[in-house]
Short mmCIF file of C-alpha atoms in Angstrom, two decimals:
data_model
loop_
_atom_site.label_atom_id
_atom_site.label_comp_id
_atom_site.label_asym_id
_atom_site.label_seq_id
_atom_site.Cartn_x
_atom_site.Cartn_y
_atom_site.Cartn_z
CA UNK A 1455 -10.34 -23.59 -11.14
CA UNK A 1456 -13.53 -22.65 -9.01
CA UNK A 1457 -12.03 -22.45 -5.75
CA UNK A 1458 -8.54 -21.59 -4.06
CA UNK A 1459 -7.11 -22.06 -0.44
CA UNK A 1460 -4.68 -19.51 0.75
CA UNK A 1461 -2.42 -18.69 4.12
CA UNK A 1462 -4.51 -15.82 5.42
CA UNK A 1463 -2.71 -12.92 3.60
CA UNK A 1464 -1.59 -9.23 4.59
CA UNK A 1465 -1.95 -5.94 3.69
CA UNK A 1466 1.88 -4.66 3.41
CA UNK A 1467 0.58 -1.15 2.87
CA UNK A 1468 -2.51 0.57 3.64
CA UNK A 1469 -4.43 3.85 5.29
CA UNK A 1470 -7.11 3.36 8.20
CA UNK A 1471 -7.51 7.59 9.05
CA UNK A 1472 -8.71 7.63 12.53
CA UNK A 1473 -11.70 8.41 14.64
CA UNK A 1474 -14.98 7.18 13.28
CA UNK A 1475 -13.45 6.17 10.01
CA UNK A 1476 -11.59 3.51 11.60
CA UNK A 1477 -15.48 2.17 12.49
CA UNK A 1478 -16.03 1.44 8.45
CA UNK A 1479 -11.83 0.97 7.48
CA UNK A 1480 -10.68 -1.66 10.21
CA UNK A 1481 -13.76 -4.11 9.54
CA UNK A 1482 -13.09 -3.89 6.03
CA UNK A 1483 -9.66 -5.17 6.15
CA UNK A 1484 -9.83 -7.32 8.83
CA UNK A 1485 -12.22 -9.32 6.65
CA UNK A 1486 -9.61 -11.31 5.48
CA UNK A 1487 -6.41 -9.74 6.31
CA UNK A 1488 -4.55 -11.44 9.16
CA UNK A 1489 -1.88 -8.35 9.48
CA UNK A 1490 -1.69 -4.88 7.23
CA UNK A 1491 0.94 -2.05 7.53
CA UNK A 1492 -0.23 1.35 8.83
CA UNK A 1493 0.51 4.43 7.01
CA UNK A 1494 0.99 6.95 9.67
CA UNK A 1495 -0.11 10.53 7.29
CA UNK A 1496 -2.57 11.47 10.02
CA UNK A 1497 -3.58 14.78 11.14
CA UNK A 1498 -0.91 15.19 12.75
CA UNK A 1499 1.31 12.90 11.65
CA UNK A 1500 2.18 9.78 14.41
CA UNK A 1501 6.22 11.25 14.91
CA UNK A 1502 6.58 9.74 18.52
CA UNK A 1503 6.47 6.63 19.68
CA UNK A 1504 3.61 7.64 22.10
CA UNK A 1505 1.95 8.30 19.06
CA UNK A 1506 2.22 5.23 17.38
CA UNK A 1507 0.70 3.70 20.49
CA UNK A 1508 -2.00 5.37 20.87
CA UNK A 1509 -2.85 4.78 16.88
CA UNK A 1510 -2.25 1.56 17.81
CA UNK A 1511 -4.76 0.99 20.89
CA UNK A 1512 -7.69 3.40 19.06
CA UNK A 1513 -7.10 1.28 15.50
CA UNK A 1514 -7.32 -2.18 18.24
CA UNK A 1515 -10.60 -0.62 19.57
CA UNK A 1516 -12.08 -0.67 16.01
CA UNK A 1517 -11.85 -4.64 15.80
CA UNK A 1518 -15.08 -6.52 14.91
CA UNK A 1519 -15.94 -8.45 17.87
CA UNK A 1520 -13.46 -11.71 18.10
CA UNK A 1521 -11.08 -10.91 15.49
CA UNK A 1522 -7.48 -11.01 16.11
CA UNK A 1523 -6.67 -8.91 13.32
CA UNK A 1524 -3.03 -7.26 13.79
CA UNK A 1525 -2.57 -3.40 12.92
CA UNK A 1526 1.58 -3.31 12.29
CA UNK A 1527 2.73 0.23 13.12
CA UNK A 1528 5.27 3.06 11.73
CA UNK A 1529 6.58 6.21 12.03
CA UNK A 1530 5.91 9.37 10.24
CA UNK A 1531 9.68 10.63 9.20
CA UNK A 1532 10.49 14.33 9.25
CA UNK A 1533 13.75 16.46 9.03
CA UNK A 1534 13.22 16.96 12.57
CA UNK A 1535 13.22 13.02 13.48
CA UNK A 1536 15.79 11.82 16.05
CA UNK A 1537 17.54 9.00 16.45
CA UNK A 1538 15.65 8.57 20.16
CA UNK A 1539 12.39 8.92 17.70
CA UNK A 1540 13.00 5.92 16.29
CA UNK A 1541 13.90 4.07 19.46
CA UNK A 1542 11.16 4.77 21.36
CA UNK A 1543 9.13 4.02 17.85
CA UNK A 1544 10.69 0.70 17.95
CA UNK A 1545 9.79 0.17 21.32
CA UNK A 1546 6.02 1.11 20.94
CA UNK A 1547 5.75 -1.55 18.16
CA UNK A 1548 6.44 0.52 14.95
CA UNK A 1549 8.13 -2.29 12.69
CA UNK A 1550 8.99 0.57 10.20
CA UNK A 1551 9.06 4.43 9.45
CA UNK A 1552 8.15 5.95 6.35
CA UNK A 1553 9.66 8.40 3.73
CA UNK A 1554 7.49 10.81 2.44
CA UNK A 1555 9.23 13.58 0.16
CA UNK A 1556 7.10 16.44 1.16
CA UNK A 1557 3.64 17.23 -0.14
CA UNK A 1558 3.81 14.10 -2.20
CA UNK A 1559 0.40 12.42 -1.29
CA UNK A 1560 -2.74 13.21 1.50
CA UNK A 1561 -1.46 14.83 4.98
CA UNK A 1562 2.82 15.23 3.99
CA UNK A 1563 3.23 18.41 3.85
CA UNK A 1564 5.29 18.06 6.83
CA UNK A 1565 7.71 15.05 5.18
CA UNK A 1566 11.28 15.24 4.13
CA UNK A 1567 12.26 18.07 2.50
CA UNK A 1568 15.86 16.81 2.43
CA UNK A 1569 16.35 13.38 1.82
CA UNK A 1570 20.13 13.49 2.45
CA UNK A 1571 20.02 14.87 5.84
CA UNK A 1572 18.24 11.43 7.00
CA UNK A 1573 21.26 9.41 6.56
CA UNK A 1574 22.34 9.25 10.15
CA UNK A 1575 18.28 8.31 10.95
CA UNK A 1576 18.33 5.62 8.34
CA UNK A 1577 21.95 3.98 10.10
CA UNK A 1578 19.79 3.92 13.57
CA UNK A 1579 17.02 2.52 12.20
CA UNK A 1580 19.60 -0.62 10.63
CA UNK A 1581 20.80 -0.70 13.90
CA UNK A 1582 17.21 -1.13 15.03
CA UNK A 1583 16.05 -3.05 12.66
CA UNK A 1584 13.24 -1.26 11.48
CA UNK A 1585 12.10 -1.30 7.95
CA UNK A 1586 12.28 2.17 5.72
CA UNK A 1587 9.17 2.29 3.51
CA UNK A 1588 9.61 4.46 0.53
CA UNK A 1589 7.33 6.55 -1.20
CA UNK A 1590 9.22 6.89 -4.08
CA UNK A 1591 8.59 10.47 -6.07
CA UNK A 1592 10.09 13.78 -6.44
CA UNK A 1593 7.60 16.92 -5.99
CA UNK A 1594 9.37 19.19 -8.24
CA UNK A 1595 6.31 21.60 -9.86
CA UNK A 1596 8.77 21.43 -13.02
CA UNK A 1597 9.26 17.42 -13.11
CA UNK A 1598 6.02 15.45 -15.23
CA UNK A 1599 3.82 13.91 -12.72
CA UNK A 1600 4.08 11.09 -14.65
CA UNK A 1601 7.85 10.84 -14.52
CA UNK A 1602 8.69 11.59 -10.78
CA UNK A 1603 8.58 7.85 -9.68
CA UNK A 1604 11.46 7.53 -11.59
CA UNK A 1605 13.28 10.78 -11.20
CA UNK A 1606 12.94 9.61 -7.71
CA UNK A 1607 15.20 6.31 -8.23
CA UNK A 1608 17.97 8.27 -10.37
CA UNK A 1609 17.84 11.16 -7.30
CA UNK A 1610 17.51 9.16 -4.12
CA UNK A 1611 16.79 5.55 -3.92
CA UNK A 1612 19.81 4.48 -5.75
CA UNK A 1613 22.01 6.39 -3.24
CA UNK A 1614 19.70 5.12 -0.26
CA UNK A 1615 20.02 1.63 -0.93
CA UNK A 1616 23.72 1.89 -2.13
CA UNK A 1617 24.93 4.02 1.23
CA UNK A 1618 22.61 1.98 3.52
CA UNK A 1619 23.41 -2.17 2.55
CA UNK A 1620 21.77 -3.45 5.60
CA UNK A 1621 18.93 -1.56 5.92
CA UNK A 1622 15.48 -3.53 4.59
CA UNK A 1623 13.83 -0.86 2.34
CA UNK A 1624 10.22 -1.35 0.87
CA UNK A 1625 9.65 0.30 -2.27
CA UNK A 1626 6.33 1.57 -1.80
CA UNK A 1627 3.13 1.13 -4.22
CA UNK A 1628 5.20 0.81 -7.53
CA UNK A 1629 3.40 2.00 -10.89
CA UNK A 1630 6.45 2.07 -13.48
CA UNK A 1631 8.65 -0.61 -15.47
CA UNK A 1632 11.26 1.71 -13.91
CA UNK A 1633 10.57 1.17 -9.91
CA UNK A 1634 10.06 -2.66 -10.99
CA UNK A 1635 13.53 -3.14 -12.84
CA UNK A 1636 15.23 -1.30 -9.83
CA UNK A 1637 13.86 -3.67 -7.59
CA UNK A 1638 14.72 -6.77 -9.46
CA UNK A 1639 18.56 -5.67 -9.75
CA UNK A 1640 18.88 -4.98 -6.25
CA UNK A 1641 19.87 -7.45 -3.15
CA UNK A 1642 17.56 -9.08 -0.94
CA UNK A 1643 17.15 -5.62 1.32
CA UNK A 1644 14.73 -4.05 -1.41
CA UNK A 1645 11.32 -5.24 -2.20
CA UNK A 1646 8.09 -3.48 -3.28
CA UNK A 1647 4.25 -3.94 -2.74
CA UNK A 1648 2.14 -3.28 -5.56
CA UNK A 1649 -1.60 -2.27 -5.71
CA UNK A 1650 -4.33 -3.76 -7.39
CA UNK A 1651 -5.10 -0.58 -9.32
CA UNK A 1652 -1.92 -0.46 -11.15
CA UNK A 1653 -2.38 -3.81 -12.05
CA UNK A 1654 -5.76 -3.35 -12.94
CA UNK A 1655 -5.86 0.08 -14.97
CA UNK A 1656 -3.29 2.36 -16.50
CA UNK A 1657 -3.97 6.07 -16.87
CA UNK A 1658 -6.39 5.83 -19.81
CA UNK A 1659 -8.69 4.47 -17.15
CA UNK A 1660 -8.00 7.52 -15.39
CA UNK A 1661 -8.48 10.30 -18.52
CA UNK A 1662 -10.32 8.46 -21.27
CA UNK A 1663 -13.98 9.95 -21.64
CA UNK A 1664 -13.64 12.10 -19.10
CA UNK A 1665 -11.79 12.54 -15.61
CA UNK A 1666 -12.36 9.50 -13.60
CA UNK A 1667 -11.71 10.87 -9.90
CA UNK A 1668 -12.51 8.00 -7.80
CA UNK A 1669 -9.13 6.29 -9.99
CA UNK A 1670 -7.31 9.23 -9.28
CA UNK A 1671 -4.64 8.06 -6.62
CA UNK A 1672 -1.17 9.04 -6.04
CA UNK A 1673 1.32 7.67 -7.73
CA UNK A 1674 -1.02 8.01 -10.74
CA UNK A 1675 -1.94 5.62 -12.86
CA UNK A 1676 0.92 5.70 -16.01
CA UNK A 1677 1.09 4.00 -19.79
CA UNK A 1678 -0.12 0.43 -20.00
CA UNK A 1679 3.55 -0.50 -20.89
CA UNK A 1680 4.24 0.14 -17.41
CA UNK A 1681 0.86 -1.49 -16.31
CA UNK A 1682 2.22 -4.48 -18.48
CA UNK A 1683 5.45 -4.80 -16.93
CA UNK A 1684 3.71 -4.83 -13.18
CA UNK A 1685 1.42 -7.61 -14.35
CA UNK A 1686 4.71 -9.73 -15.79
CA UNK A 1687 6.51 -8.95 -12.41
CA UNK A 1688 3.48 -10.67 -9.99
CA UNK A 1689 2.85 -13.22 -12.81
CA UNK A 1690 6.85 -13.90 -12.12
CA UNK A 1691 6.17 -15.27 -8.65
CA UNK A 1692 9.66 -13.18 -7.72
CA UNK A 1693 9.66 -12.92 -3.68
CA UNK A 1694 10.67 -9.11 -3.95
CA UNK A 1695 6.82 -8.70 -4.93
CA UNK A 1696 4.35 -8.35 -2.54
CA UNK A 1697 1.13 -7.34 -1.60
CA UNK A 1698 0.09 -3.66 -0.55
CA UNK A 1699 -3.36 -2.47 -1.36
CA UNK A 1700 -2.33 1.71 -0.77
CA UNK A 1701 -6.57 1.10 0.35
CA UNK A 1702 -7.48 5.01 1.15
CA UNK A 1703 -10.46 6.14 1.66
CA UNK A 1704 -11.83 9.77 1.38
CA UNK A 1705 -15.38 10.57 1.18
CA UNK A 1706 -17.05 10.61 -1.89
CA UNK A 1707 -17.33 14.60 -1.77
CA UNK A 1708 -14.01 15.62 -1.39
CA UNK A 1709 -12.99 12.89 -4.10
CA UNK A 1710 -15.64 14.83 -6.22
CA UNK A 1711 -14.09 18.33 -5.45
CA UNK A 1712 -11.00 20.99 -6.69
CA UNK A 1713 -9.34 19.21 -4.10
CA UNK A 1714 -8.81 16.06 -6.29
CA UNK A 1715 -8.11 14.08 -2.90
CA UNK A 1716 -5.63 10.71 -4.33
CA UNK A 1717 -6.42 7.31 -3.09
CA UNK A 1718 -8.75 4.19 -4.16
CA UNK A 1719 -10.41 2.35 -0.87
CA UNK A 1720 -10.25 -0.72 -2.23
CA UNK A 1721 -10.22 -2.66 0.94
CA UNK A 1722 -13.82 -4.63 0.63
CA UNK A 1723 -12.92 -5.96 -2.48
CA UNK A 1724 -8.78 -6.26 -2.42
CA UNK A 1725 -7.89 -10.30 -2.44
CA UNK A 1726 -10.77 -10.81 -5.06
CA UNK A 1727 -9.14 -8.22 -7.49
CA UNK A 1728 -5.76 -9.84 -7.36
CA UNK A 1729 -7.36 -12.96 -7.81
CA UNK A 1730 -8.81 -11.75 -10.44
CA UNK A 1731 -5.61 -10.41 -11.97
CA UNK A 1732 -3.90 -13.59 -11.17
CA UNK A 1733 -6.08 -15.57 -12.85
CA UNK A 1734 -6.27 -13.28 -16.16
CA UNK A 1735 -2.57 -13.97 -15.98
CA UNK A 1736 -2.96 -17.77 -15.31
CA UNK A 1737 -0.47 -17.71 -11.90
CA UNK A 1738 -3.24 -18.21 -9.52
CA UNK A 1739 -0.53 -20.10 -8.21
CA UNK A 1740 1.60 -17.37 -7.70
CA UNK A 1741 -1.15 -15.48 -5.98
CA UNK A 1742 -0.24 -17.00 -2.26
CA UNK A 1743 3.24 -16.25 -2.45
CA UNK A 1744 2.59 -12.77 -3.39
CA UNK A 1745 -0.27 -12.21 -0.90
CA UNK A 1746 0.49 -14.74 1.92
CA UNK A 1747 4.41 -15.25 1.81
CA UNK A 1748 6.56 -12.98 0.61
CA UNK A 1749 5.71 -9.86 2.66
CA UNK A 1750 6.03 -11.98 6.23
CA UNK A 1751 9.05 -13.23 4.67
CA UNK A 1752 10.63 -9.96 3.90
CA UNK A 1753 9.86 -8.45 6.88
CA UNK A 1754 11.04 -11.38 8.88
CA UNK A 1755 7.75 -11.89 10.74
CA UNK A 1756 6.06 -15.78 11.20
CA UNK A 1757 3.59 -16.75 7.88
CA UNK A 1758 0.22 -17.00 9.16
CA UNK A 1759 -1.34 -20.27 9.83
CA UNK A 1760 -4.74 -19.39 9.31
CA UNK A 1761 -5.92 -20.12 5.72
CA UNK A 1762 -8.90 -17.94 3.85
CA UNK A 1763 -10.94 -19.63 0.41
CA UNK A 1764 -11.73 -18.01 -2.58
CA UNK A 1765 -14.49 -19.18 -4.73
CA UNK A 1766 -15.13 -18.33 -8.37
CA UNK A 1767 -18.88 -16.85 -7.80
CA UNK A 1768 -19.18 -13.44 -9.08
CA UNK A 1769 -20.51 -11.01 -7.07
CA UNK A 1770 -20.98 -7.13 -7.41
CA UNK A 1771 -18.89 -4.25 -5.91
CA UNK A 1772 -21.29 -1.76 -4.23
CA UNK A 1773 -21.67 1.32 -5.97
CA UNK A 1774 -21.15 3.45 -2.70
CA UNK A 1775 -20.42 2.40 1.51
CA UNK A 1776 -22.22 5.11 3.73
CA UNK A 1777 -19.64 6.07 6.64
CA UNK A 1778 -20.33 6.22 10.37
CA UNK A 1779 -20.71 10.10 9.60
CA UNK A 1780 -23.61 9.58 6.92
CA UNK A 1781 -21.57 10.43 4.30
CA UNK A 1782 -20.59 8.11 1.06
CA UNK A 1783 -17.41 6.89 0.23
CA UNK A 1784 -17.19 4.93 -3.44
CA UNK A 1785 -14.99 2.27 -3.37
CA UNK A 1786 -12.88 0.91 -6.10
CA UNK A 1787 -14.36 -0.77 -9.11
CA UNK A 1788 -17.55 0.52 -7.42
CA UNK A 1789 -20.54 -1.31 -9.44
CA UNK A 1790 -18.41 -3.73 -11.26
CA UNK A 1791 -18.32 -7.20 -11.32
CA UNK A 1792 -15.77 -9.23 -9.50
CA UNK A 1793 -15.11 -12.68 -10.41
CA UNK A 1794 -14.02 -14.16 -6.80
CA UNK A 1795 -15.26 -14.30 -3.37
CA UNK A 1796 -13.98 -14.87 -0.08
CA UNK A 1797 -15.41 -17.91 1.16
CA UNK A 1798 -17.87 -16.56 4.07
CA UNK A 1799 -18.44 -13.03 3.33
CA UNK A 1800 -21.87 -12.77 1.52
#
């Protein structure tokens, strides 16, 4: 097949920043994306619902000229989150809030220490309809870093999703056989996005010859048994499935640095990767479901109508994108060859 015509897909899960970033991160999605989900681990964190519109109107103001691109908002949850929080979140546009255990990933330090203590929130935001996105690890210094995904399911989800039947819950950036068998046995409430990283690369890619920073991302990469299972779970077509880059950018300095900042910005090259997967896996026509269908669907938002093309022409991923500051971010699979290309972009 040289050439594939898709609904214009979504981003289910992604991370602009703000200020000038938002000048290099917004164009990049809104390249092909039709709608992505906002992660809302700012500095601070958007908590109100004045917040979220505000994110909302400076993310707007970053729009290439013409495009209609749609930024879909949510809520930064804390111990201190109120049910009015979540009202007045709804009201401003946030379609979801999401679940950060504490010190888990970039900017959540000030997350949920106690997961149990959000019950009443999670009831409101049923009642609300708002979506709970999950992401799903325990911080515990003593737990393997390459076993809190799961610890997390045993600990919390399970009792989430058990105590909370109505309420939609998005099982965030999956990376185990674990998170993906959880999903599969649960009702239609619980689905999960998946990135093209852990579909792409498993934690050799990460350690193998040397630390690998700019694959360093959080949840980290695990055993290609787990990679395998993720790549049988998209190649499924199963609507639970869907699309969420986890695109985050940091400069290429702090990636470089003790900090050991976690996130791949894989935003100018997403749709051609999963192509790309999806074809290794022969289900390119599974690849629309999973990046056009079965996010709007879950969500209970309208498909698009719009369509984008792929063509098989290879092209070459940049092997850095300078920033609005002058500094140099390098983006996933930076200098590799990708097999697809949005019909278009040159």
């Amino acid at each position: 097949m040289q050439q594939i015509t898709l609904l214009a897909p979504d981003d289910w899960h992604l991370h602009f920043r703000d200020g000038d970033m938002l000048l290099e991160t917004v164009p990049a999605t809104a390249r092909c994306f039709k709608r992505a989900i906002v992660m809302p681990n700012l500095v601070p964190p958007v908590t109100t619902g004045a917040m979220v519109a505000a994110y909302r109107q400076r993310i707007l103001s970053a729009r290439p000229s013409g495009s209609d691109f749609d930024p879909l908002m949510t809520l930064f949850l804390t111990n201190q989150t109120t049910a009015q929080d979540i009202i007045e979140a709804k009201a401003a546009g946030a379609v979801a809030a999401k679940l950060y255990p504490a010190g888990a990933t970039t900017n959540s330090d000030a997350a949920v220490s106690q997961v149990d203590a959000l019950q009443p929130i999670f009831e409101v935001m049923a009642e609300q309809g708002m979506l709970l996105l999950v992401h799903g690890e325990v911080t515990d210094a003593h737990i393997d870093i390459f076993d809190r995904e799961k610890e997390f399911i045993d600990r919390n989800l399970t009792r989430i999703v058990a105590n909370n039947p109505t309420l939609k819950v998005v099982f965030e950036h999956i990376t185990t056989a674990d998170a993906a068998d959880f999903v599969l046995a649960q009702g239609n409430n619980v689905g999960a996005t998946i990135t093209p990283q852990h579909l792409m690369l498993n934690r050799n890619d990460l350690l193998v010859g040397g630390i690998r920073p700019h694959n360093y991302c959080l949840p980290v990469l695990k055993r290609s048994t787990h990679q395998a299972r993720l790549r049988e779970v998209v190649q499924s077509g199963s609507p639970k499935f869907f699309l969420g880059t986890d695109s985050a950018p940091h400069a290429k300095h702090r990636k470089e640095a003790a900090c050991g900042c976690a996130g791949c910005y894989s935003a100018w090259s997403a749709i051609e990767l999963y192509a790309q997967v999806f074809e290794e896996l022969g289900a390119l026509d599974k690849l629309e479901g999973f990046a056009s269908l079965h996010g709007a669907d879950f969500y209970g938002l309208p498909r698009n109508k719009d369509c984008i093309t792929l063509v098989r022409e290879p092209w070459q991923v940049p092997a850095s994108i300078t920033l609005p500051d002058g500094s140099d971010i390098v983006p996933f699979h930076a200098g590799q060859q990708v097999n697809w290309r949005v019909m278009g972009n040159e």
